[in-house]
Coordinates of C-alpha atoms in Angstrom, one line a residue:
M1 CA 103.4 77.1 74.6
A2 CA 101.5 76.6 77.9
H3 CA 103.4 77.3 81.1
E4 CA 103.9 74.2 83.1
V5 CA 102.4 74.4 86.5
S6 CA 104.5 73.1 89.4
A7 CA 102.6 71.9 92.5
A8 CA 105.6 72.8 94.6
S9 CA 105.2 76.5 93.7
Y10 CA 101.8 76.5 95.4
K11 CA 102.8 74.7 98.5
D12 CA 103.1 77.9 100.7
L13 CA 99.7 79.1 99.6
V14 CA 98.1 75.7 100.3
L15 CA 99.7 75.6 103.7
F16 CA 98.4 79.0 104.6
L17 CA 94.8 78.2 103.4
A18 CA 94.9 75.0 105.4
T19 CA 96.1 76.9 108.4
A20 CA 93.3 79.5 108.0
G21 CA 90.7 76.7 107.7
I22 CA 91.9 74.8 110.7
V23 CA 93.2 77.3 113.2
A24 CA 90.3 79.8 113.4
P25 CA 87.5 77.3 114.0
I26 CA 89.5 75.4 116.6
F27 CA 90.6 78.5 118.6
K28 CA 87.2 80.0 118.4
R29 CA 85.7 76.8 119.8
L30 CA 88.2 76.9 122.6
K31 CA 87.3 80.6 123.1
I32 CA 90.9 81.6 122.5
N33 CA 91.8 84.6 120.3
P34 CA 92.6 83.2 116.8
I35 CA 95.4 85.6 116.4
L36 CA 97.5 83.6 118.9
G37 CA 96.7 80.5 116.8
Y38 CA 98.0 82.1 113.6
L39 CA 101.2 83.3 115.4
L40 CA 101.8 79.8 116.8
A41 CA 101.1 78.3 113.4
G42 CA 103.7 80.6 111.8
V43 CA 106.3 79.5 114.4
I44 CA 105.6 75.9 113.7
L45 CA 105.5 76.1 109.9
G46 CA 108.5 78.5 109.6
P47 CA 112.1 77.7 108.9
F48 CA 112.9 78.1 112.6
G49 CA 110.2 75.6 113.6
L50 CA 109.7 72.4 111.7
G51 CA 112.2 73.7 109.1
R52 CA 115.1 73.0 111.5
F53 CA 114.4 69.3 111.4
I54 CA 114.2 68.8 107.6
H55 CA 117.7 67.3 107.5
V56 CA 116.5 64.6 110.0
A57 CA 113.0 64.1 108.5
P58 CA 112.9 65.2 104.8
W59 CA 109.2 64.8 104.6
L60 CA 108.8 67.8 106.9
D61 CA 109.6 69.9 103.8
Y62 CA 106.0 69.4 102.7
V63 CA 104.6 71.2 105.8
T64 CA 107.2 73.9 106.0
V65 CA 107.1 77.4 104.3
D66 CA 109.8 77.7 101.7
S67 CA 109.6 81.5 101.0
P68 CA 109.0 83.5 104.1
A69 CA 110.0 86.7 102.3
E70 CA 107.3 86.3 99.7
I71 CA 104.7 85.5 102.4
A72 CA 105.8 88.6 104.4
Q73 CA 105.5 90.8 101.3
L74 CA 101.9 89.7 100.6
A75 CA 101.1 89.7 104.3
E76 CA 101.8 93.5 104.5
F77 CA 98.5 94.0 102.7
G78 CA 96.7 92.8 105.8
V79 CA 97.7 95.9 107.6
V80 CA 96.8 98.0 104.6
F81 CA 93.3 96.6 104.4
L82 CA 92.9 96.9 108.2
L83 CA 93.8 100.7 108.1
F84 CA 91.4 101.2 105.2
M85 CA 88.5 99.6 107.1
I86 CA 89.3 101.8 110.1
G87 CA 89.3 104.9 107.9
L88 CA 85.8 103.9 106.6
E89 CA 84.5 104.1 110.1
L90 CA 85.9 107.6 110.7
S91 CA 85.5 111.1 109.1
W92 CA 87.5 114.3 108.7
E93 CA 85.3 115.9 111.4
R94 CA 85.9 113.0 113.7
L95 CA 89.7 113.2 113.2
R96 CA 89.5 116.9 113.9
L97 CA 87.9 116.2 117.2
M98 CA 90.6 113.6 118.0
R99 CA 93.5 115.9 117.2
K100 CA 94.4 116.4 120.9
L101 CA 94.7 112.6 121.4
V102 CA 96.5 112.0 118.0
F103 CA 99.0 114.9 118.2
G104 CA 99.1 115.2 121.9
L105 CA 99.0 111.8 123.5
G106 CA 100.4 110.1 120.4
A107 CA 103.4 112.4 120.0
A108 CA 104.1 112.3 123.7
Q109 CA 104.0 108.5 123.7
V110 CA 106.4 108.2 120.7
I111 CA 108.9 110.7 122.0
G112 CA 108.7 109.6 125.7
C113 CA 109.0 105.9 125.0
A114 CA 111.8 106.4 122.4
L115 CA 113.9 108.5 124.8
V116 CA 113.4 106.1 127.8
L117 CA 114.0 102.9 125.8
G118 CA 116.9 104.5 124.0
A119 CA 118.5 105.5 127.3
G120 CA 118.1 102.0 128.5
A121 CA 119.8 100.6 125.4
M122 CA 122.7 103.1 126.0
L123 CA 123.1 101.9 129.6
L124 CA 123.4 98.4 128.2
G125 CA 126.3 99.4 126.1
Q126 CA 124.8 100.3 122.7
P127 CA 126.2 103.4 120.9
P128 CA 123.9 106.5 120.8
A129 CA 122.8 105.9 117.1
A130 CA 121.9 102.3 117.7
A131 CA 120.3 103.0 121.0
L132 CA 118.0 105.7 119.5
T133 CA 117.1 103.4 116.7
I134 CA 116.2 100.5 119.0
G135 CA 114.2 102.9 121.2
A136 CA 112.3 104.2 118.2
A137 CA 111.6 100.7 116.8
L138 CA 110.3 99.4 120.2
T139 CA 108.2 102.5 120.7
L140 CA 105.8 101.5 117.9
S141 CA 102.9 99.2 118.9
S142 CA 101.0 96.7 116.7
T143 CA 98.1 98.2 114.9
A144 CA 97.3 94.9 113.2
I145 CA 96.8 93.1 116.5
A146 CA 95.6 95.8 118.9
V147 CA 92.8 97.1 116.7
P148 CA 91.1 93.7 116.0
V149 CA 91.5 92.8 119.6
L150 CA 89.8 96.0 120.7
A151 CA 87.0 95.5 118.2
E152 CA 86.5 91.9 119.3
R153 CA 86.2 93.0 122.9
R154 CA 83.9 95.9 121.9
R155 CA 86.3 98.4 123.4
L156 CA 87.2 100.3 120.2
H157 CA 84.7 103.1 121.1
S158 CA 85.6 103.3 124.7
D159 CA 87.8 106.1 126.1
A160 CA 90.8 103.7 126.2
G161 CA 90.0 102.4 122.7
R162 CA 89.9 105.9 121.3
A163 CA 93.2 106.8 123.0
T164 CA 94.8 103.6 121.8
F165 CA 93.7 104.2 118.2
S166 CA 94.9 107.8 118.3
V167 CA 98.4 106.8 119.5
L168 CA 98.6 104.0 116.8
L169 CA 97.6 106.5 114.1
F170 CA 100.3 109.0 115.2
Q171 CA 102.8 106.1 115.2
D172 CA 101.9 105.4 111.6
L173 CA 102.5 109.0 110.7
A174 CA 105.9 108.9 112.6
V175 CA 107.3 106.0 110.6
A176 CA 108.4 108.2 107.6
P177 CA 110.3 110.8 109.8
I178 CA 112.0 107.9 111.7
L179 CA 113.1 106.3 108.5
I180 CA 114.6 109.6 107.3
T181 CA 116.4 110.0 110.6
L182 CA 117.8 106.5 110.2
T183 CA 119.1 107.5 106.7
I184 CA 121.0 110.4 108.3
L185 CA 122.4 108.2 111.0
G186 CA 123.5 105.6 108.4
R187 CA 125.7 108.2 106.7
G188 CA 128.1 107.8 109.5
N189 CA 128.7 111.5 110.4
G190 CA 125.1 112.0 111.6
A191 CA 125.2 115.6 110.2
F192 CA 121.9 117.2 109.3
R193 CA 121.5 118.9 105.9
M194 CA 118.7 121.0 104.5
T195 CA 118.2 118.4 101.8
D196 CA 117.1 116.0 104.6
L197 CA 114.3 118.3 105.4
L198 CA 113.3 118.5 101.7
S199 CA 113.0 114.7 101.7
L200 CA 109.8 115.1 103.6
A201 CA 108.3 117.1 100.7
P202 CA 107.3 114.0 98.7
A203 CA 105.4 112.6 101.6
A204 CA 103.4 115.8 101.9
L205 CA 102.8 115.9 98.2
G206 CA 101.7 112.2 98.1
L207 CA 99.2 112.7 100.9
G208 CA 97.9 115.9 99.2
L209 CA 97.5 114.0 95.9
I210 CA 95.5 111.2 97.5
V211 CA 93.2 113.7 99.2
L212 CA 92.8 115.8 96.0
V213 CA 92.1 112.9 93.7
G214 CA 89.9 111.3 96.3
R215 CA 87.8 114.4 96.7
L216 CA 87.4 114.9 92.9
A217 CA 87.3 111.4 91.4
L218 CA 86.3 108.9 94.1
R219 CA 82.5 109.4 94.1
P220 CA 82.1 109.8 90.3
M221 CA 84.2 106.6 89.7
L222 CA 82.1 104.5 92.2
K223 CA 78.9 106.0 90.8
S224 CA 79.9 104.9 87.3
V225 CA 80.8 101.4 88.4
A226 CA 77.6 101.1 90.5
K227 CA 75.4 102.0 87.5
A228 CA 76.9 99.1 85.6
K229 CA 75.4 96.8 88.3
S230 CA 78.3 94.4 88.3
E231 CA 79.5 92.9 91.5
E232 CA 82.9 92.0 90.0
M233 CA 83.5 95.6 88.7
F234 CA 82.6 97.2 92.0
M235 CA 84.9 94.9 93.9
A236 CA 87.7 95.6 91.4
A237 CA 87.1 99.4 91.9
C238 CA 87.4 99.0 95.7
L239 CA 90.6 97.1 95.4
L240 CA 91.9 99.7 93.0
V241 CA 91.2 102.5 95.5
I242 CA 93.0 100.7 98.3
I243 CA 96.0 99.5 96.5
G244 CA 96.3 102.6 94.4
A245 CA 96.3 104.9 97.4
G246 CA 98.7 102.6 99.2
L247 CA 101.2 102.6 96.3
V248 CA 101.0 106.4 96.0
S249 CA 101.7 106.7 99.7
Q250 CA 104.6 104.2 99.6
M251 CA 106.2 106.0 96.6
S252 CA 106.0 109.2 98.6
G253 CA 108.0 107.7 101.4
L254 CA 105.1 106.9 103.7
S255 CA 103.6 103.5 104.5
M256 CA 101.0 101.9 102.3
A257 CA 98.7 101.5 105.3
L258 CA 98.6 105.3 105.8
G259 CA 97.6 105.9 102.2
A260 CA 94.8 103.3 102.5
F261 CA 93.7 104.9 105.7
V262 CA 93.3 108.3 104.1
A263 CA 91.4 106.6 101.2
G264 CA 89.1 105.0 103.7
I265 CA 88.3 108.4 105.3
L266 CA 87.5 109.8 101.9
L267 CA 85.1 107.0 101.1
A268 CA 83.5 107.2 104.6
E269 CA 81.8 110.4 103.4
T270 CA 80.1 108.8 100.4
E271 CA 77.0 106.8 100.0
Y272 CA 79.0 103.7 99.0
R273 CA 80.6 103.3 102.4
H274 CA 78.7 100.3 103.7
E275 CA 78.8 98.4 100.4
V276 CA 82.6 98.9 100.3
E277 CA 82.9 97.6 103.8
V278 CA 81.0 94.4 102.9
K279 CA 83.1 93.8 99.8
I280 CA 86.5 94.3 101.5
E281 CA 85.9 92.5 104.8
P282 CA 86.8 89.0 103.5
F283 CA 90.0 90.3 102.0
K284 CA 90.9 92.1 105.2
G285 CA 90.3 89.0 107.3
L286 CA 92.3 86.6 105.1
L287 CA 95.2 88.9 104.6
L288 CA 95.4 89.8 108.3
S289 CA 95.5 86.0 109.1
L290 CA 98.4 85.7 106.6
F291 CA 100.1 88.7 108.4
F292 CA 100.0 87.0 111.8
V293 CA 101.3 83.8 110.3
S294 CA 104.2 85.7 108.7
L295 CA 105.1 87.2 112.1
G296 CA 105.3 83.8 113.6
I297 CA 107.5 82.6 110.7
R298 CA 110.0 85.3 111.5
L299 CA 110.4 84.2 115.1
D300 CA 113.9 82.6 115.4
L301 CA 113.5 80.3 118.4
S302 CA 117.2 79.4 118.4
L303 CA 118.0 82.9 119.7
L304 CA 115.5 82.4 122.5
A305 CA 117.2 79.1 123.3
A306 CA 120.7 80.6 123.0
K307 CA 120.1 83.8 125.0
P308 CA 116.9 83.1 127.1
M309 CA 117.7 85.6 129.8
V310 CA 118.6 88.4 127.5
I311 CA 115.5 87.9 125.2
L312 CA 113.1 87.5 128.1
A313 CA 114.6 90.4 130.1
T314 CA 114.3 92.7 127.0
A315 CA 110.7 91.7 126.5
V316 CA 109.8 92.3 130.2
G317 CA 111.7 95.6 130.2
L318 CA 109.8 96.7 127.1
L319 CA 106.4 96.0 128.6
V320 CA 107.3 97.6 132.0
V321 CA 108.7 100.8 130.4
K322 CA 105.9 101.3 127.9
V323 CA 103.2 100.7 130.5
A324 CA 104.7 103.2 132.9
V325 CA 105.4 105.9 130.3
V326 CA 102.0 105.6 128.5
W327 CA 100.1 105.5 131.8
G328 CA 101.9 108.5 133.1
I329 CA 101.4 110.5 129.9
G330 CA 97.7 109.5 129.8
L331 CA 97.2 110.8 133.3
L332 CA 99.0 114.1 132.4
M333 CA 96.7 114.4 129.3
G334 CA 93.6 114.0 131.4
L335 CA 92.7 110.6 130.1
G336 CA 91.6 109.1 133.4
R337 CA 93.2 106.5 135.6
K338 CA 91.3 103.5 134.4
A339 CA 91.3 104.4 130.7
A340 CA 95.1 105.2 131.0
I341 CA 96.0 101.8 132.4
E342 CA 93.9 100.0 129.8
A343 CA 95.5 101.9 126.9
A344 CA 99.0 101.5 128.4
L345 CA 98.6 97.7 128.6
I346 CA 97.3 97.4 125.0
L347 CA 100.2 99.6 123.7
A348 CA 102.9 98.0 125.8
A349 CA 103.9 95.3 123.2
G350 CA 106.1 95.8 120.2
G351 CA 104.7 96.2 116.7
E352 CA 105.0 95.2 113.1
F353 CA 106.9 98.4 112.1
A354 CA 109.7 97.4 114.3
F355 CA 110.6 94.9 111.6
V356 CA 110.7 97.6 109.0
L357 CA 112.8 100.0 111.1
L358 CA 115.3 97.4 112.4
D359 CA 115.7 95.8 108.9
N360 CA 116.6 99.3 107.6
A361 CA 118.9 100.0 110.5
M362 CA 120.7 96.6 110.1
G363 CA 121.1 97.3 106.4
A364 CA 122.5 100.7 107.1
Q365 CA 124.9 99.2 109.7
V366 CA 123.4 101.4 112.4
V367 CA 122.4 98.4 114.5
S368 CA 124.4 95.1 114.5
P369 CA 122.5 92.1 113.1
A370 CA 123.0 90.1 116.3
I371 CA 121.5 92.8 118.4
G372 CA 118.8 93.6 115.9
Q373 CA 117.6 90.0 115.6
A374 CA 117.5 89.6 119.4
V375 CA 115.4 92.8 119.8
L376 CA 113.0 91.6 117.1
V377 CA 112.5 88.2 118.8
S378 CA 111.8 90.0 122.1
A379 CA 109.3 92.4 120.4
T380 CA 107.6 89.4 118.7
L381 CA 107.2 87.6 122.0
T382 CA 105.4 90.6 123.5
M383 CA 103.0 90.7 120.5
F384 CA 101.8 87.2 121.6
L385 CA 100.7 88.8 124.8
I386 CA 98.5 91.6 123.4
P387 CA 95.2 89.7 123.7
G388 CA 96.0 88.9 127.3
L389 CA 97.1 92.4 128.1
A390 CA 93.9 93.8 126.6
A391 CA 91.8 91.5 128.8
L392 CA 93.9 92.5 131.8
G393 CA 93.5 96.2 130.9
Q394 CA 89.7 95.9 130.5
R395 CA 89.5 94.1 133.9
L396 CA 91.6 96.8 135.6
G397 CA 89.7 99.6 133.8
R398 CA 86.4 98.3 135.1
K399 CA 87.5 97.3 138.6
G400 CA 85.6 99.3 141.1
A401 CA 83.7 101.3 138.6
P402 CA 79.9 101.4 138.8
A403 CA 79.5 100.7 135.1
P404 CA 81.7 99.8 132.2
I405 CA 83.4 102.5 130.3
S406 CA 80.6 103.7 128.0
E407 CA 80.5 103.4 124.3
A408 CA 80.1 106.4 122.1
P409 CA 76.7 108.0 122.9
V410 CA 73.8 107.0 120.7
G411 CA 73.3 109.5 118.0
E412 CA 76.7 111.1 118.3
P413 CA 77.6 112.5 114.9
D414 CA 80.4 111.1 112.9
R415 CA 81.2 108.6 115.5
V416 CA 83.3 105.5 114.9
G417 CA 81.4 102.3 114.0
P418 CA 77.9 101.4 112.8
E419 CA 74.9 103.7 112.4
P420 CA 73.3 105.3 115.5
A421 CA 70.7 103.1 117.3
G422 CA 66.9 103.4 117.1
Q423 CA 66.6 104.1 113.4
V424 CA 64.1 102.6 110.9
L425 CA 65.7 100.9 108.0
V426 CA 63.9 101.6 104.7
I427 CA 65.0 99.1 102.0
G428 CA 64.4 100.6 98.6
Y429 CA 64.1 104.3 97.9
G430 CA 61.8 104.4 94.8
R431 CA 58.5 106.2 94.9
V432 CA 57.1 104.0 97.7
G433 CA 60.3 104.2 99.8
K434 CA 60.5 107.9 99.5
L435 CA 56.9 108.3 100.7
V436 CA 57.6 106.0 103.7
G437 CA 60.7 108.1 104.5
D438 CA 58.6 111.3 104.4
M439 CA 56.0 109.9 106.7
L440 CA 58.6 108.8 109.2
G441 CA 60.1 112.2 109.1
R442 CA 56.8 113.9 109.8
H443 CA 56.6 111.9 113.0
D444 CA 60.2 112.8 113.9
L445 CA 61.4 109.2 113.6
P446 CA 65.0 108.8 112.4
W447 CA 65.6 106.6 109.4
I448 CA 68.1 105.6 106.8
A449 CA 67.6 104.0 103.4
V450 CA 69.4 101.4 101.4
E451 CA 69.0 101.4 97.6
R452 CA 70.6 99.3 94.8
D453 CA 70.0 101.9 92.1
A454 CA 72.9 104.4 92.0
R455 CA 70.7 107.1 90.4
L456 CA 68.1 106.9 93.1
V457 CA 70.9 107.0 95.8
E458 CA 72.4 110.1 94.1
Q459 CA 69.0 111.8 93.9
G460 CA 68.2 111.1 97.6
R461 CA 71.7 112.4 98.6
R462 CA 71.1 115.7 96.8
E463 CA 67.9 116.0 98.8
G464 CA 69.8 115.6 102.0
R465 CA 68.6 112.1 102.8
Q466 CA 70.8 109.5 104.5
I467 CA 70.9 106.9 101.8
Y468 CA 73.5 104.2 101.2
Y469 CA 74.2 102.2 98.1
G470 CA 74.2 98.4 98.4
D471 CA 72.4 95.1 98.2
A472 CA 70.3 94.7 101.3
S473 CA 69.7 91.0 100.8
R474 CA 73.1 90.4 102.5
V475 CA 72.9 90.5 106.2
E476 CA 76.4 91.9 106.4
L477 CA 75.2 95.1 104.8
L478 CA 72.1 95.3 107.0
E479 CA 74.3 95.0 110.1
R480 CA 76.6 97.8 108.9
C481 CA 73.5 99.9 108.5
G482 CA 72.5 99.3 112.1
L483 CA 70.2 96.3 112.0
A484 CA 71.2 95.2 115.5
T485 CA 69.6 98.3 117.0
A486 CA 67.0 99.2 114.4
R487 CA 63.4 99.8 115.5
A488 CA 61.9 98.3 112.4
V489 CA 62.7 97.4 108.8
V490 CA 60.4 98.5 106.0
I491 CA 60.9 96.8 102.6
T492 CA 59.5 98.8 99.7
M493 CA 61.2 97.0 96.8
D494 CA 59.1 96.0 93.8
A495 CA 61.1 92.9 93.0
P496 CA 59.5 89.9 94.7
E497 CA 62.6 87.7 95.0
A498 CA 64.7 90.6 96.4
A499 CA 62.1 91.4 99.0
E500 CA 61.9 87.8 100.1
A501 CA 65.7 87.7 100.5
V502 CA 65.7 90.8 102.6
V503 CA 62.9 89.5 104.9
A504 CA 64.7 86.2 105.4
A505 CA 68.1 87.9 106.1
A506 CA 66.6 90.4 108.6
R507 CA 64.5 87.8 110.4
G508 CA 67.4 85.4 110.7
A509 CA 69.5 88.2 112.3
R510 CA 66.8 89.7 114.5
P511 CA 64.0 87.2 115.5
E512 CA 62.1 89.9 117.5
L513 CA 62.3 92.7 114.9
S514 CA 59.2 94.3 113.3
I515 CA 59.4 93.8 109.5
V516 CA 56.9 95.4 107.2
A517 CA 57.2 94.4 103.5
R518 CA 55.6 95.5 100.3
A519 CA 54.0 92.5 98.4
R520 CA 53.0 92.3 94.8
D521 CA 49.8 90.2 95.4
A522 CA 48.1 87.9 97.9
R523 CA 50.3 84.9 97.0
H524 CA 53.5 87.0 97.4
A525 CA 52.2 88.3 100.8
A526 CA 51.7 84.7 102.0
R527 CA 55.2 83.9 101.0
L528 CA 56.6 86.9 102.9
Y529 CA 54.7 85.9 106.0
E530 CA 56.2 82.4 105.8
L531 CA 59.7 84.0 105.7
G532 CA 59.0 86.1 108.8
A533 CA 57.4 89.4 107.8
T534 CA 55.4 90.9 110.6
D535 CA 53.2 92.7 108.1
A536 CA 52.9 92.2 104.4
V537 CA 51.0 94.8 102.3
P538 CA 49.7 93.3 98.9
E539 CA 49.5 96.1 96.3
T540 CA 46.4 94.5 94.6
I541 CA 44.4 94.2 97.8
E542 CA 45.3 97.6 99.1
A543 CA 44.3 99.2 95.7
S544 CA 41.0 97.4 95.9
L545 CA 40.4 98.6 99.5
Q546 CA 41.3 102.2 98.5
L547 CA 38.8 102.1 95.6
S548 CA 36.1 100.7 97.8
E549 CA 36.7 103.4 100.3
A550 CA 36.5 106.1 97.7
V551 CA 33.3 104.9 96.1
L552 CA 31.5 104.3 99.4
V553 CA 32.3 107.8 100.6
D554 CA 31.3 109.3 97.3
I555 CA 27.8 107.7 97.3
G556 CA 27.1 108.9 100.8
V557 CA 28.0 106.1 103.2
P558 CA 29.2 107.7 106.5
M559 CA 33.0 107.9 106.8
G560 CA 33.2 106.2 110.1
L561 CA 31.3 103.1 108.8
V562 CA 33.5 103.0 105.7
I563 CA 36.7 103.1 107.7
A564 CA 35.5 100.5 110.1
S565 CA 34.5 98.1 107.3
I566 CA 37.8 98.7 105.4
H567 CA 39.8 97.9 108.6
E568 CA 37.7 94.8 109.2
R569 CA 38.2 93.5 105.6
R570 CA 42.0 94.2 105.8
D571 CA 42.2 92.1 109.0
E572 CA 40.3 89.3 107.3
Y573 CA 42.8 89.3 104.5
R574 CA 45.7 89.4 106.9
K575 CA 44.5 86.4 108.9
K576 CA 43.9 84.5 105.7
L577 CA 47.4 85.1 104.3
N578 CA 49.3 85.1 107.6
R579 CA 48.7 81.5 108.7
P580 CA 49.2 80.6 112.4
D581 CA 52.1 78.3 111.5
A582 CA 53.9 80.9 109.4
L583 CA 57.0 82.5 110.9
G584 CA 55.4 86.0 110.5
G585 CA 52.2 84.8 112.2
K586 CA 54.2 83.6 115.3
R587 CA 56.1 86.9 115.4
R588 CA 52.9 88.9 115.1
R589 CA 51.2 87.0 118.0
L590 CA 54.2 87.6 120.2
R591 CA 54.1 91.3 119.4
D592 CA 50.4 91.6 120.0
A593 CA 50.8 89.8 123.3
S594 CA 53.6 92.2 124.4
L595 CA 51.3 95.2 123.7
R596 CA 48.5 94.0 125.8

């Protein structure tokens, strides 16, 4: 018997999709961060927004979220996918180099802010256990908002951005010990037992299992899926890695986001890194949008109306304390005055893990529900301010400086973000692509290759070449491989349709870029010129010219005359195929004019 589908059961999903389709374009057009739009939409669509007026206007039920808990549960995957994508842009070596910031600045921020905020809560009349819990919850900042804001403002690679990310990473690591501490406090006597220390063992075992399985099985699994040449199977494998690592981490007592982050670091060392990034990016964006909507849904505006001074004073106090503490610690750690103030402002607001900690604390009766809800509203209000605080921090960080805080130096190994600048992209690593790479190497020109055949990728990796698996016809993959700063693109693929797609994608993204493409014959070369190739090399014509050169030299014609005639004939063919009205012809004329 077929299950009867109820339209009402899909109402929340339809509301969210409508919100995503309306909010983002409007706010981007207004040049306002879409995160604020999603948060405001959540407030309006939630039970504390329009939901309060359903008894007056029943029709509002159609535009109100019925199941905030279910939305929040799904929305948590937004943070999971975000941390996974961050992990993909890092490496174990990079993390080792960041250990001073992670375990120095990060630990000092968590301990320092927790003690100061906890002391403030005690002065306001809270018992020690509740005060310490509130301090720990408010210490944690919002990874889900801060990291996208930094990336959007191109500050993730700056000194302040690296410091901010390091602190956020340590905060994620600290969630499990804080939860264990809450469990001890919830017993009532607050006594510590050795069994409490043993409760950290599952967390260590879980992380160890993720690393071990990832090292041994991740690359072989993706290699097997890639050989099947199925987009659906590859996407399913990516989702399995993220969700599987997250579930193992959660069962170990850690957050799902931390497990996904470790899985991302493991994948960052493989040749499938960029293809995975392209596959997962849409999921991350959609789920993060849902996460921001769910945060807005939880905001109980009635508390703000009932206790405006208490809520606003708590929010302001939180911002002031965290800015002062983080700025001071940053200076002591040698971060630099400008970078320290920028990082302090970005980290000043509350975070999503405050909901997790305070929900547990209220359930364990460590914090009273009235106090806990008021603190959550204050923390949520500060999260609305993160984009503005980031803008203020960037302005203060650059004020009086001769130049902006620099990004990671070009060519720095294992740096966060896309490939180093100035490389040549070789699309296709068969016999032709391999020879092109060898010639570039002989002239000391850096290059990376993109190949769709997993076997060729594996072979190139064994030879020590920098080759990535993926479909280069998608501009998203080309951008991940450094298209924005590439010196040239060489397309060596033998599939005419695929070569045409890559030429069109690369030319659309970089109108001034030099694009050299392999063509099957004269007709295919003409098509590539129309799509924007700077140079197209037809196999049949080049083979004829090579044969002509060989026979002329063999029968005694002077080498100089032969080479001159071959070049002249090649130029004649190029002018014939690359018509003046073709996109490639226009690009070539501009290039020649710039060289004169």
